[in-house]
CSV table of C-alpha atoms in Angstrom, one decimal:
chain,number,residue,atom,x,y,z
A,14,MET,CA,0.3,0.4,-0.5
A,15,SER,CA,1.4,3.5,0.0
A,16,ILE,CA,2.5,6.4,2.1
A,17,GLY,CA,1.6,9.0,-0.6
A,18,PRO,CA,-1.8,9.5,1.2
A,19,ASP,CA,-0.2,9.5,5.4
A,20,ILE,CA,2.1,12.2,3.4
A,21,LYS,CA,-0.7,14.2,1.4
A,22,GLU,CA,-2.2,13.6,5.5
A,23,ALA,CA,0.5,15.5,6.6
A,24,ILE,CA,0.8,18.3,4.5
A,25,VAL,CA,-3.3,19.4,4.2
A,26,GLU,CA,-2.6,19.3,8.4
A,27,VAL,CA,-0.1,22.0,8.4
A,28,GLY,CA,0.8,23.0,4.9
A,29,THR,CA,0.0,26.0,2.3
A,30,SER,CA,-3.2,26.3,0.6
A,31,PHE,CA,-3.3,27.9,-2.8
A,32,THR,CA,-5.1,28.6,-6.3
A,33,ILE,CA,-3.3,27.2,-9.5
A,34,ILE,CA,-4.2,30.1,-12.0
A,35,ARG,CA,-4.6,28.9,-15.4
A,36,ALA,CA,-7.1,30.9,-18.5
A,37,SER,CA,-9.3,27.6,-18.7
A,38,GLY,CA,-10.0,28.6,-15.2
A,39,ASN,CA,-8.8,28.4,-11.8
A,40,ILE,CA,-8.6,25.1,-9.5
A,41,GLU,CA,-8.7,25.6,-6.2
A,42,GLY,CA,-8.6,23.0,-2.6
A,43,GLU,CA,-4.6,22.1,-2.7
A,44,LYS,CA,-1.9,22.6,0.0
A,45,LEU,CA,1.7,22.7,0.1
A,46,ASP,CA,4.8,22.7,2.4
A,47,PHE,CA,7.0,25.5,2.1
A,48,GLU,CA,10.0,26.0,3.0
A,49,THR,CA,12.4,29.5,2.6
A,50,ASN,CA,16.1,29.4,1.9
A,51,ALA,CA,18.3,30.5,4.4
A,52,GLN,CA,21.1,31.8,1.9
A,53,VAL,CA,21.1,35.0,3.1
A,54,THR,CA,24.8,35.6,1.1
A,55,LYS,CA,22.6,35.2,-1.9
A,56,PRO,CA,19.7,37.2,-2.9
A,57,PHE,CA,18.4,36.8,-5.2
A,58,ILE,CA,18.2,33.3,-4.3
A,59,ARG,CA,16.4,34.5,-0.5
A,60,GLU,CA,14.0,36.5,-2.3
A,61,PHE,CA,12.3,34.5,-4.9
A,62,PHE,CA,13.0,30.7,-4.1
A,63,LEU,CA,11.5,28.9,-2.1
A,64,GLU,CA,11.6,24.5,-2.4
A,65,ALA,CA,8.3,22.4,-1.4
A,66,GLU,CA,6.5,19.6,-1.6
A,67,ILE,CA,3.0,19.1,-3.5
A,68,PRO,CA,0.6,15.4,-2.4
A,69,TYR,CA,1.3,12.9,-5.7
A,70,ASP,CA,-1.7,13.3,-6.7
A,71,THR,CA,-1.5,17.4,-7.3
A,72,GLY,CA,-2.9,18.6,-11.1
A,73,LEU,CA,-0.2,21.1,-11.1
A,74,ILE,CA,2.6,20.9,-13.4
A,75,THR,CA,6.0,22.8,-14.2
A,76,GLY,CA,4.7,26.1,-16.1
A,77,ASP,CA,1.7,26.3,-13.4
A,78,ILE,CA,0.8,30.0,-11.7
A,79,VAL,CA,0.1,29.4,-8.4
A,80,GLN,CA,-0.9,32.0,-5.8
A,81,PHE,CA,-1.1,31.2,-2.5
A,82,ASN,CA,-4.5,32.0,-1.0
A,83,THR,CA,-3.2,33.5,2.5
A,84,SER,CA,-0.5,36.2,1.3
A,85,SER,CA,-2.1,36.2,-1.7
A,86,THR,CA,1.4,36.5,-3.2
A,87,ILE,CA,2.1,34.2,-6.8
A,88,TYR,CA,4.7,32.1,-7.8
A,89,MET,CA,5.5,29.8,-10.9
A,90,LEU,CA,6.6,26.1,-10.4
A,91,MET,CA,9.9,26.1,-12.0
A,92,ASN,CA,10.6,22.3,-11.4
A,93,LEU,CA,8.5,19.3,-10.4
A,94,THR,CA,9.9,15.6,-8.7
A,95,PRO,CA,8.5,12.2,-7.9
A,96,GLU,CA,9.9,11.1,-5.1
A,97,MET,CA,9.4,7.0,-5.6
A,98,PHE,CA,8.4,4.4,-3.4
A,99,GLU,CA,8.2,0.8,-5.0
A,100,ASP,CA,7.3,2.0,-7.8
A,101,GLN,CA,4.3,4.3,-7.2
A,102,VAL,CA,5.1,8.2,-6.8
A,103,ILE,CA,4.9,9.6,-3.0
A,104,VAL,CA,5.2,13.1,-2.8
A,105,TYR,CA,6.8,15.4,-5.4
A,106,SER,CA,9.5,18.3,-5.0
A,107,ALA,CA,8.3,21.3,-6.1
A,108,VAL,CA,10.5,24.7,-7.2
A,109,LEU,CA,8.7,28.1,-7.5
A,110,TYR,CA,9.9,31.0,-8.7
A,111,LYS,CA,8.1,34.2,-6.9
A,112,CYS,CA,6.2,36.7,-10.4
A,113,ASN,CA,7.1,40.4,-9.7
A,114,VAL,CA,6.0,41.9,-13.1
A,115,VAL,CA,2.0,41.8,-15.0
A,116,ALA,CA,2.8,42.3,-18.2
A,117,ASP,CA,1.4,42.9,-21.8
A,118,VAL,CA,2.9,40.6,-24.8
A,119,LEU,CA,2.5,42.3,-27.9
A,120,ARG,CA,3.9,41.0,-31.6
A,121,PRO,CA,4.5,43.3,-34.3
A,122,SER,CA,2.3,43.5,-37.1
A,123,GLU,CA,3.4,45.4,-40.5
A,124,ASP,CA,0.7,44.5,-43.4
A,125,ASP,CA,1.7,46.7,-46.7
A,126,TRP,CA,-2.2,48.6,-45.9
A,127,ASP,CA,-0.3,50.0,-43.0
A,128,ARG,CA,2.1,52.0,-45.4
A,129,ASP,CA,1.7,55.4,-45.7
A,130,GLU,CA,0.6,56.9,-49.4
A,131,PHE,CA,2.9,59.4,-49.1
A,132,SER,CA,5.7,58.5,-47.1
A,133,TYR,CA,5.8,54.8,-47.7
A,134,HIS,CA,6.3,55.1,-43.7
A,135,ARG,CA,5.0,51.7,-42.9
A,136,ASP,CA,3.0,51.7,-39.4
A,137,THR,CA,3.4,48.8,-37.0
A,138,ASP,CA,1.0,47.2,-36.0
A,139,TRP,CA,0.7,45.4,-32.5
A,140,LEU,CA,-1.3,42.2,-31.8
A,141,SER,CA,-2.0,40.9,-28.3
A,142,ILE,CA,-0.8,37.5,-27.4
A,143,ALA,CA,-1.4,37.7,-23.7
A,144,SER,CA,-2.7,40.9,-20.9
A,145,ALA,CA,-1.4,40.6,-17.9
A,146,ILE,CA,0.5,38.1,-17.4
A,147,ASN,CA,2.8,37.2,-13.7
A,148,ILE,CA,6.3,37.0,-14.8
A,149,LEU,CA,9.8,36.7,-12.7
A,150,VAL,CA,12.3,40.2,-14.8
A,151,THR,CA,15.6,39.7,-13.3
A,152,THR,CA,19.0,41.0,-14.5
A,153,PRO,CA,21.2,37.9,-15.6
A,154,LEU,CA,22.0,35.3,-13.7
A,155,TYR,CA,25.3,33.0,-13.6
A,156,GLY,CA,24.6,29.8,-11.0
A,157,HIS,CA,22.4,32.2,-9.2
A,158,ASP,CA,25.5,36.2,-9.3
A,159,LEU,CA,25.4,38.3,-11.0
A,160,VAL,CA,26.9,37.8,-14.7
A,161,THR,CA,30.7,39.7,-14.9
A,162,ASP,CA,32.0,37.9,-17.4
A,163,GLU,CA,31.1,41.1,-20.2
A,164,GLU,CA,33.6,43.5,-21.7
A,165,LEU,CA,34.4,46.4,-19.8
A,166,GLY,CA,31.8,48.9,-22.9
A,167,THR,CA,28.7,46.9,-22.3
A,168,LEU,CA,28.5,46.8,-18.7
A,169,ALA,CA,26.7,50.3,-18.5
A,170,ILE,CA,24.0,48.2,-21.5
A,171,GLU,CA,20.7,47.1,-19.2
A,172,ARG,CA,19.6,43.3,-20.0
A,173,HIS,CA,17.1,41.3,-18.4
A,174,GLU,CA,15.7,38.0,-17.5
A,175,MET,CA,11.8,36.7,-18.2
A,176,TYR,CA,10.9,34.0,-16.6
A,177,VAL,CA,7.4,32.5,-18.0
A,178,PRO,CA,5.8,29.7,-19.0
A,179,SER,CA,6.6,28.4,-22.4
A,180,SER,CA,2.6,27.8,-23.0
A,181,TYR,CA,2.5,31.6,-24.4
A,182,GLY,CA,5.0,30.4,-27.2
A,183,ILE,CA,6.5,33.8,-26.9
A,184,LEU,CA,8.6,34.9,-29.9
A,185,PRO,CA,11.6,37.0,-30.3
A,186,GLY,CA,11.3,40.2,-32.2
A,187,ASP,CA,7.8,40.4,-29.1
A,188,ARG,CA,7.5,43.0,-27.2
A,189,VAL,CA,6.7,42.6,-23.7
A,190,LYS,CA,4.7,45.9,-22.0
A,191,ILE,CA,5.9,46.7,-18.2
A,192,GLY,CA,3.8,49.7,-16.5
A,193,PRO,CA,2.6,52.5,-19.3
A,194,HIS,CA,5.8,53.1,-20.3
A,195,GLU,CA,8.0,50.4,-20.0
A,196,TYR,CA,8.5,48.5,-22.9
A,197,TYR,CA,11.1,45.9,-24.2
A,198,MET,CA,11.6,43.6,-26.9
A,199,VAL,CA,12.8,39.8,-26.7
A,200,SER,CA,16.1,39.6,-28.0
A,201,THR,CA,16.5,35.6,-27.3
A,202,VAL,CA,14.0,32.6,-25.9
A,203,LYS,CA,16.0,30.0,-24.3
A,204,LYS,CA,13.2,26.8,-25.2
A,205,ARG,CA,15.6,24.3,-22.8
A,206,ARG,CA,17.4,25.3,-19.1
A,207,TYR,CA,13.6,24.2,-17.3
A,208,THR,CA,10.7,21.8,-18.1
A,209,GLY,CA,7.0,24.3,-19.3
A,210,VAL,CA,9.1,27.5,-18.7
A,211,ASP,CA,11.7,29.3,-21.4
A,212,VAL,CA,13.6,32.3,-20.5
A,213,ILE,CA,13.9,34.6,-22.0
A,214,GLU,CA,16.6,37.8,-22.9
A,215,LEU,CA,15.6,41.2,-23.0
A,216,GLU,CA,16.8,44.4,-24.1
A,217,ASP,CA,15.2,47.7,-24.0
A,218,ASP,CA,12.7,48.9,-27.2
A,219,THR,CA,12.4,51.5,-29.1
A,220,ARG,CA,10.7,50.3,-31.5
A,221,ASP,CA,7.1,52.7,-32.1
A,222,VAL,CA,4.2,52.7,-30.6
A,223,GLY,CA,2.8,52.0,-33.5
A,224,TRP,CA,-1.2,50.5,-32.1
A,225,THR,CA,-2.5,47.9,-31.1
A,226,THR,CA,-5.0,45.4,-32.0
A,227,THR,CA,-6.3,42.3,-29.2
A,228,THR,CA,-6.4,38.6,-30.3
A,229,THR,CA,-7.1,35.8,-28.1
A,230,THR,CA,-3.7,34.3,-26.7
A,231,THR,CA,-1.5,30.9,-27.0
A,232,THR,CA,-3.7,29.5,-23.8
A,233,THR,CA,-7.7,29.9,-24.4
A,234,THR,CA,-10.5,26.8,-23.9
A,235,THR,CA,-13.5,26.9,-26.0
A,236,THR,CA,-16.4,25.3,-25.5
A,237,THR,CA,-19.2,25.5,-27.5
A,238,SER,CA,-22.4,25.1,-26.6
A,239,SER,CA,-25.5,24.2,-29.0
A,240,SER,CA,-28.9,26.0,-29.2
A,241,THR,CA,-32.4,25.5,-30.1
A,242,THR,CA,-35.1,27.5,-31.7
A,243,THR,CA,-38.8,26.5,-32.8
A,244,THR,CA,-40.6,28.5,-35.0
A,245,THR,CA,-44.5,28.7,-35.2
A,246,ALA,CA,-46.6,28.7,-38.1
A,247,ALA,CA,-49.6,30.9,-37.7
């Protein structure tokens, strides 16, 4: 008999309740038991990094966004590793990163009909790929330390890394908008560092603001319903 239910019972008794935030609908009713990291010499780990144990029957998948119900703090699930006993999962060990930014993701579209008939300048339409998503944006890290092997002449260039669920399908050239006036361009998308989470290099975006149009995101769920209309002849 598996000991997974016994471990789950202990986590439910002492753990923290959370909600899984998904475009298809939030999922409630789960708990996890987490610990903060005591590495005071590494501020990034201290501030953003949590280790947790999650019951064997969790509905979480890597890349999920979770919100702690009591504190309202939002985290991204970076890793979910099963611990086995007699070929059965008894508990999951997890790593979570705290989200510190809410952002919109836009994609440029330059169609011929946007071209000015006199100057031939093309206005850029920005298609909405994702709106108000929770992400982590930080300066580039190497083994949780700031990158220091850059040439002297490039140290003044501000670069950022963004951690975002892979399900959004962000591409190089996309724009990340944080707040009303902060714009970044996606320069590189690293898909193989984590399962379910993309690590994205950002640089300052100096392109025209242009026009924004709304499209559906890559994580929508469609529900089809049918109705019957009855016509009565007089």
